[in-house]
Amino acid sequence: MARTKEFDPEAALQAALELFWRRGYEATSMADLVEHLGIGRASIYATFGNKHELYLKALKRYEERLPDLLGELSQPGPVLPAVRALVRRYADEATAENLRLNGCFITNTAAELAPHDPAAARQVERNWDHLETVLHSGLVRAQAQGELPAGRDPLTLARMLLVLLQGLKVVGKASTDPARVRDAAEQALTLLD
């Protein structure tokens, strides 16, 4: 007869996400996970696999909870106000004291693991591909609606915005000067005029 789990796997995964997000992969040991999740090592392995597998599942959970950018940028009407709002939201989040210290879990993964971890790199690239595609689609529509000048390349702009958004998260995490992030975001937005 199979034993029933004496813990909520969803709650444990959320707790693991929070710990990895705050401390990073390397700085989080299995002992830290056991203590933070409040479950035994064997239960962690049986439910989530090893530490690396748990990290990737936590990263996937983080991605699932991101805002629906496609929905935001595909609303009827003008697109550029939504793109500007998205960039400003990233800047605000990057400088908000309660969000700034953890940074973006995807950006953190890109910096810590992606250079030497193919599985983590694939998840990061998939996320960035999605963001770039959403931005590109929105900018193509903005151009078709006459909001974006005909001489602008929507794909190049989408890539610039992707890099900007990720950069805002990195600089916001490390800088104590919110103006640095906000000024950069506003300057980048002039490229949409």
PDB file of C-alpha atoms in Angstrom:
ATOM      1  CA  MET A   1       0.000   0.000   0.000  1.00  0.00           C
ATOM      2  CA  ALA A   2       1.433   3.381  -1.050  1.00  0.00           C
ATOM      3  CA  ARG A   3       1.987   5.959   1.653  1.00  0.00           C
ATOM      4  CA  THR A   4       0.246   9.272   1.306  1.00  0.00           C
ATOM      5  CA  LYS A   5       2.378  12.391   1.351  1.00  0.00           C
ATOM      6  CA  GLU A   6       2.394  14.126   4.685  1.00  0.00           C
ATOM      7  CA  PHE A   7       3.099  17.490   3.064  1.00  0.00           C
ATOM      8  CA  ASP A   8       1.679  19.592   0.258  1.00  0.00           C
ATOM      9  CA  PRO A   9       4.022  19.245  -2.755  1.00  0.00           C
ATOM     10  CA  GLU A  10       2.752  22.539  -4.223  1.00  0.00           C
ATOM     11  CA  ALA A  11       3.516  24.418  -1.016  1.00  0.00           C
ATOM     12  CA  ALA A  12       6.918  22.720  -0.785  1.00  0.00           C
ATOM     13  CA  LEU A  13       7.728  23.691  -4.381  1.00  0.00           C
ATOM     14  CA  GLN A  14       6.724  27.289  -3.659  1.00  0.00           C
ATOM     15  CA  ALA A  15       8.935  27.294  -0.557  1.00  0.00           C
ATOM     16  CA  ALA A  16      11.847  25.912  -2.596  1.00  0.00           C
ATOM     17  CA  LEU A  17      11.289  28.595  -5.231  1.00  0.00           C
ATOM     18  CA  GLU A  18      11.430  31.314  -2.591  1.00  0.00           C
ATOM     19  CA  LEU A  19      14.629  29.926  -1.071  1.00  0.00           C
ATOM     20  CA  PHE A  20      16.407  29.455  -4.407  1.00  0.00           C
ATOM     21  CA  TRP A  21      15.236  32.881  -5.558  1.00  0.00           C
ATOM     22  CA  ARG A  22      16.587  34.552  -2.434  1.00  0.00           C
ATOM     23  CA  ARG A  23      19.860  32.628  -2.096  1.00  0.00           C
ATOM     24  CA  GLY A  24      20.650  31.214  -5.540  1.00  0.00           C
ATOM     25  CA  TYR A  25      21.403  27.650  -6.547  1.00  0.00           C
ATOM     26  CA  GLU A  26      24.954  27.230  -5.280  1.00  0.00           C
ATOM     27  CA  ALA A  27      24.324  28.921  -1.925  1.00  0.00           C
ATOM     28  CA  THR A  28      21.356  26.640  -1.186  1.00  0.00           C
ATOM     29  CA  SER A  29      22.265  23.229   0.185  1.00  0.00           C
ATOM     30  CA  MET A  30      20.043  20.192   0.557  1.00  0.00           C
ATOM     31  CA  ALA A  31      20.215  20.782   4.306  1.00  0.00           C
ATOM     32  CA  ASP A  32      18.867  24.304   3.719  1.00  0.00           C
ATOM     33  CA  LEU A  33      16.035  22.874   1.639  1.00  0.00           C
ATOM     34  CA  VAL A  34      15.171  20.253   4.266  1.00  0.00           C
ATOM     35  CA  GLU A  35      15.027  22.933   6.939  1.00  0.00           C
ATOM     36  CA  HIS A  36      13.146  25.524   4.857  1.00  0.00           C
ATOM     37  CA  LEU A  37      10.606  23.082   3.384  1.00  0.00           C
ATOM     38  CA  GLY A  38      10.149  21.270   6.666  1.00  0.00           C
ATOM     39  CA  ILE A  39      10.276  17.851   5.013  1.00  0.00           C
ATOM     40  CA  GLY A  40      12.840  15.088   4.957  1.00  0.00           C
ATOM     41  CA  ARG A  41      15.574  14.683   2.377  1.00  0.00           C
ATOM     42  CA  ALA A  42      14.082  11.379   1.187  1.00  0.00           C
ATOM     43  CA  SER A  43      10.713  13.057   0.621  1.00  0.00           C
ATOM     44  CA  ILE A  44      12.363  15.817  -1.399  1.00  0.00           C
ATOM     45  CA  TYR A  45      14.166  13.272  -3.576  1.00  0.00           C
ATOM     46  CA  ALA A  46      11.062  11.101  -3.976  1.00  0.00           C
ATOM     47  CA  THR A  47       8.843  14.043  -4.928  1.00  0.00           C
ATOM     48  CA  PHE A  48      11.105  16.406  -6.833  1.00  0.00           C
ATOM     49  CA  GLY A  49      14.312  14.535  -7.649  1.00  0.00           C
ATOM     50  CA  ASN A  50      17.705  15.939  -6.789  1.00  0.00           C
ATOM     51  CA  LYS A  51      18.500  19.576  -5.956  1.00  0.00           C
ATOM     52  CA  HIS A  52      19.044  20.454  -9.618  1.00  0.00           C
ATOM     53  CA  GLU A  53      15.717  18.956 -10.693  1.00  0.00           C
ATOM     54  CA  LEU A  54      13.977  20.790  -7.848  1.00  0.00           C
ATOM     55  CA  TYR A  55      15.609  24.045  -8.945  1.00  0.00           C
ATOM     56  CA  LEU A  56      14.417  23.596 -12.537  1.00  0.00           C
ATOM     57  CA  LYS A  57      10.897  22.823 -11.298  1.00  0.00           C
ATOM     58  CA  ALA A  58      10.996  25.951  -9.141  1.00  0.00           C
ATOM     59  CA  LEU A  59      12.137  27.987 -12.157  1.00  0.00           C
ATOM     60  CA  LYS A  60       9.268  26.574 -14.209  1.00  0.00           C
ATOM     61  CA  ARG A  61       6.842  27.488 -11.400  1.00  0.00           C
ATOM     62  CA  TYR A  62       8.223  31.033 -11.398  1.00  0.00           C
ATOM     63  CA  GLU A  63       7.684  31.293 -15.160  1.00  0.00           C
ATOM     64  CA  GLU A  64       4.100  30.044 -14.846  1.00  0.00           C
ATOM     65  CA  ARG A  65       3.302  32.869 -12.463  1.00  0.00           C
ATOM     66  CA  LEU A  66       4.682  35.661 -14.629  1.00  0.00           C
ATOM     67  CA  PRO A  67       2.193  38.192 -15.963  1.00  0.00           C
ATOM     68  CA  ASP A  68       0.447  37.377 -19.228  1.00  0.00           C
ATOM     69  CA  LEU A  69       2.461  39.716 -21.440  1.00  0.00           C
ATOM     70  CA  LEU A  70       0.846  38.386 -24.600  1.00  0.00           C
ATOM     71  CA  GLY A  71      -2.541  39.338 -23.205  1.00  0.00           C
ATOM     72  CA  GLU A  72      -1.294  42.775 -22.202  1.00  0.00           C
ATOM     73  CA  LEU A  73       0.213  43.563 -25.601  1.00  0.00           C
ATOM     74  CA  SER A  74      -2.572  42.073 -27.716  1.00  0.00           C
ATOM     75  CA  GLN A  75      -5.444  44.146 -26.357  1.00  0.00           C
ATOM     76  CA  PRO A  76      -7.399  46.056 -29.022  1.00  0.00           C
ATOM     77  CA  GLY A  77      -6.243  49.596 -29.671  1.00  0.00           C
ATOM     78  CA  PRO A  78      -2.828  51.236 -29.489  1.00  0.00           C
ATOM     79  CA  VAL A  79       0.081  48.948 -28.571  1.00  0.00           C
ATOM     80  CA  LEU A  80       2.872  51.371 -27.682  1.00  0.00           C
ATOM     81  CA  PRO A  81       1.220  52.564 -24.437  1.00  0.00           C
ATOM     82  CA  ALA A  82       1.191  48.925 -23.285  1.00  0.00           C
ATOM     83  CA  VAL A  83       4.853  48.458 -24.276  1.00  0.00           C
ATOM     84  CA  ARG A  84       5.805  51.640 -22.411  1.00  0.00           C
ATOM     85  CA  ALA A  85       3.810  50.509 -19.373  1.00  0.00           C
ATOM     86  CA  LEU A  86       5.592  47.138 -19.454  1.00  0.00           C
ATOM     87  CA  VAL A  87       9.047  48.757 -19.517  1.00  0.00           C
ATOM     88  CA  ARG A  88       8.103  51.143 -16.720  1.00  0.00           C
ATOM     89  CA  ARG A  89       6.695  48.274 -14.660  1.00  0.00           C
ATOM     90  CA  TYR A  90       9.987  46.378 -15.003  1.00  0.00           C
ATOM     91  CA  ALA A  91      11.854  49.527 -13.917  1.00  0.00           C
ATOM     92  CA  ASP A  92       9.533  49.986 -10.934  1.00  0.00           C
ATOM     93  CA  GLU A  93       9.892  46.344  -9.909  1.00  0.00           C
ATOM     94  CA  ALA A  94      13.676  46.521 -10.312  1.00  0.00           C
ATOM     95  CA  THR A  95      13.848  49.434  -7.884  1.00  0.00           C
ATOM     96  CA  ALA A  96      11.069  48.509  -5.429  1.00  0.00           C
ATOM     97  CA  GLU A  97      12.713  47.714  -2.108  1.00  0.00           C
ATOM     98  CA  ASN A  98      10.582  44.618  -1.464  1.00  0.00           C
ATOM     99  CA  LEU A  99      11.352  43.152  -4.936  1.00  0.00           C
ATOM    100  CA  ARG A 100      14.793  44.570  -5.695  1.00  0.00           C
ATOM    101  CA  LEU A 101      16.925  42.362  -3.465  1.00  0.00           C
ATOM    102  CA  ASN A 102      15.814  39.065  -4.989  1.00  0.00           C
ATOM    103  CA  GLY A 103      15.911  40.371  -8.536  1.00  0.00           C
ATOM    104  CA  CYS A 104      14.368  38.322 -11.317  1.00  0.00           C
ATOM    105  CA  PHE A 105      14.679  34.561 -10.846  1.00  0.00           C
ATOM    106  CA  ILE A 106      15.179  34.065 -14.586  1.00  0.00           C
ATOM    107  CA  THR A 107      17.862  36.736 -14.767  1.00  0.00           C
ATOM    108  CA  ASN A 108      19.525  35.280 -11.670  1.00  0.00           C
ATOM    109  CA  THR A 109      19.508  31.841 -13.304  1.00  0.00           C
ATOM    110  CA  ALA A 110      20.973  33.289 -16.504  1.00  0.00           C
ATOM    111  CA  ALA A 111      23.861  34.789 -14.561  1.00  0.00           C
ATOM    112  CA  GLU A 112      24.513  31.911 -12.155  1.00  0.00           C
ATOM    113  CA  LEU A 113      23.728  28.697 -14.030  1.00  0.00           C
ATOM    114  CA  ALA A 114      23.118  29.218 -17.748  1.00  0.00           C
ATOM    115  CA  PRO A 115      26.793  29.560 -18.739  1.00  0.00           C
ATOM    116  CA  HIS A 116      27.544  26.000 -17.573  1.00  0.00           C
ATOM    117  CA  ASP A 117      24.149  24.308 -17.154  1.00  0.00           C
ATOM    118  CA  PRO A 118      22.450  23.372 -20.448  1.00  0.00           C
ATOM    119  CA  ALA A 119      19.086  22.571 -18.835  1.00  0.00           C
ATOM    120  CA  ALA A 120      18.943  25.913 -17.035  1.00  0.00           C
ATOM    121  CA  ALA A 121      20.142  27.689 -20.179  1.00  0.00           C
ATOM    122  CA  ARG A 122      17.303  26.110 -22.191  1.00  0.00           C
ATOM    123  CA  GLN A 123      14.704  27.327 -19.698  1.00  0.00           C
ATOM    124  CA  VAL A 124      16.180  30.836 -19.698  1.00  0.00           C
ATOM    125  CA  GLU A 125      16.339  30.926 -23.511  1.00  0.00           C
ATOM    126  CA  ARG A 126      12.767  29.657 -23.780  1.00  0.00           C
ATOM    127  CA  ASN A 127      11.600  32.447 -21.491  1.00  0.00           C
ATOM    128  CA  TRP A 128      13.570  35.073 -23.404  1.00  0.00           C
ATOM    129  CA  ASP A 129      12.326  33.709 -26.742  1.00  0.00           C
ATOM    130  CA  HIS A 130       8.751  34.055 -25.488  1.00  0.00           C
ATOM    131  CA  LEU A 131       9.295  37.610 -24.267  1.00  0.00           C
ATOM    132  CA  GLU A 132      11.028  38.599 -27.505  1.00  0.00           C
ATOM    133  CA  THR A 133       8.240  37.062 -29.593  1.00  0.00           C
ATOM    134  CA  VAL A 134       5.536  38.856 -27.611  1.00  0.00           C
ATOM    135  CA  LEU A 135       7.357  42.179 -27.917  1.00  0.00           C
ATOM    136  CA  HIS A 136       8.038  41.612 -31.621  1.00  0.00           C
ATOM    137  CA  SER A 137       4.395  40.780 -32.345  1.00  0.00           C
ATOM    138  CA  GLY A 138       3.233  43.844 -30.457  1.00  0.00           C
ATOM    139  CA  LEU A 139       5.681  46.114 -32.270  1.00  0.00           C
ATOM    140  CA  VAL A 140       4.717  44.681 -35.675  1.00  0.00           C
ATOM    141  CA  ARG A 141       1.100  45.485 -34.859  1.00  0.00           C
ATOM    142  CA  ALA A 142       2.089  48.962 -33.618  1.00  0.00           C
ATOM    143  CA  GLN A 143       3.864  49.589 -36.900  1.00  0.00           C
ATOM    144  CA  ALA A 144       0.878  48.358 -38.909  1.00  0.00           C
ATOM    145  CA  GLN A 145      -1.354  50.747 -36.915  1.00  0.00           C
ATOM    146  CA  GLY A 146       0.960  53.679 -37.631  1.00  0.00           C
ATOM    147  CA  GLU A 147       2.207  54.037 -34.035  1.00  0.00           C
ATOM    148  CA  LEU A 148       5.777  53.040 -34.852  1.00  0.00           C
ATOM    149  CA  PRO A 149       7.623  54.751 -37.716  1.00  0.00           C
ATOM    150  CA  ALA A 150       7.991  52.626 -40.851  1.00  0.00           C
ATOM    151  CA  GLY A 151      11.794  52.827 -40.722  1.00  0.00           C
ATOM    152  CA  ARG A 152      12.011  51.034 -37.378  1.00  0.00           C
ATOM    153  CA  ASP A 153      12.732  47.313 -37.269  1.00  0.00           C
ATOM    154  CA  PRO A 154      10.269  45.638 -34.851  1.00  0.00           C
ATOM    155  CA  LEU A 155      12.512  42.596 -34.328  1.00  0.00           C
ATOM    156  CA  THR A 156      15.594  44.671 -33.485  1.00  0.00           C
ATOM    157  CA  LEU A 157      13.525  46.855 -31.147  1.00  0.00           C
ATOM    158  CA  ALA A 158      12.056  43.758 -29.466  1.00  0.00           C
ATOM    159  CA  ARG A 159      15.566  42.398 -28.893  1.00  0.00           C
ATOM    160  CA  MET A 160      16.757  45.723 -27.520  1.00  0.00           C
ATOM    161  CA  LEU A 161      13.782  45.811 -25.143  1.00  0.00           C
ATOM    162  CA  LEU A 162      14.443  42.230 -24.021  1.00  0.00           C
ATOM    163  CA  VAL A 163      18.049  43.090 -23.185  1.00  0.00           C
ATOM    164  CA  LEU A 164      16.943  46.323 -21.517  1.00  0.00           C
ATOM    165  CA  LEU A 165      14.343  44.538 -19.361  1.00  0.00           C
ATOM    166  CA  GLN A 166      16.865  41.953 -18.202  1.00  0.00           C
ATOM    167  CA  GLY A 167      19.477  44.647 -17.622  1.00  0.00           C
ATOM    168  CA  LEU A 168      17.049  46.689 -15.548  1.00  0.00           C
ATOM    169  CA  LYS A 169      16.631  43.699 -13.244  1.00  0.00           C
ATOM    170  CA  VAL A 170      20.396  43.226 -12.849  1.00  0.00           C
ATOM    171  CA  VAL A 171      21.189  46.891 -12.240  1.00  0.00           C
ATOM    172  CA  GLY A 172      18.154  47.326  -9.995  1.00  0.00           C
ATOM    173  CA  LYS A 173      19.291  44.434  -7.821  1.00  0.00           C
ATOM    174  CA  ALA A 174      22.793  45.806  -7.360  1.00  0.00           C
ATOM    175  CA  SER A 175      22.252  49.579  -7.394  1.00  0.00           C
ATOM    176  CA  THR A 176      20.978  51.787  -4.608  1.00  0.00           C
ATOM    177  CA  ASP A 177      20.151  54.563  -7.099  1.00  0.00           C
ATOM    178  CA  PRO A 178      16.650  54.026  -8.559  1.00  0.00           C
ATOM    179  CA  ALA A 179      17.170  56.924 -10.978  1.00  0.00           C
ATOM    180  CA  ARG A 180      19.821  54.898 -12.809  1.00  0.00           C
ATOM    181  CA  VAL A 181      17.236  52.276 -13.760  1.00  0.00           C
ATOM    182  CA  ARG A 182      14.329  54.630 -14.391  1.00  0.00           C
ATOM    183  CA  ASP A 183      16.389  57.042 -16.513  1.00  0.00           C
ATOM    184  CA  ALA A 184      17.689  54.175 -18.656  1.00  0.00           C
ATOM    185  CA  ALA A 185      14.156  52.868 -19.175  1.00  0.00           C
ATOM    186  CA  GLU A 186      12.859  56.293 -20.182  1.00  0.00           C
ATOM    187  CA  GLN A 187      15.765  56.871 -22.573  1.00  0.00           C
ATOM    188  CA  ALA A 188      15.192  53.492 -24.223  1.00  0.00           C
ATOM    189  CA  LEU A 189      11.516  54.320 -24.682  1.00  0.00           C
ATOM    190  CA  THR A 190      12.471  57.301 -26.857  1.00  0.00           C
ATOM    191  CA  LEU A 191      13.455  54.734 -29.517  1.00  0.00           C
ATOM    192  CA  LEU A 192       9.756  53.978 -29.914  1.00  0.00           C
ATOM    193  CA  ASP A 193       8.926  57.590 -30.865  1.00  0.00           C
TER     194      ASP A 193
END
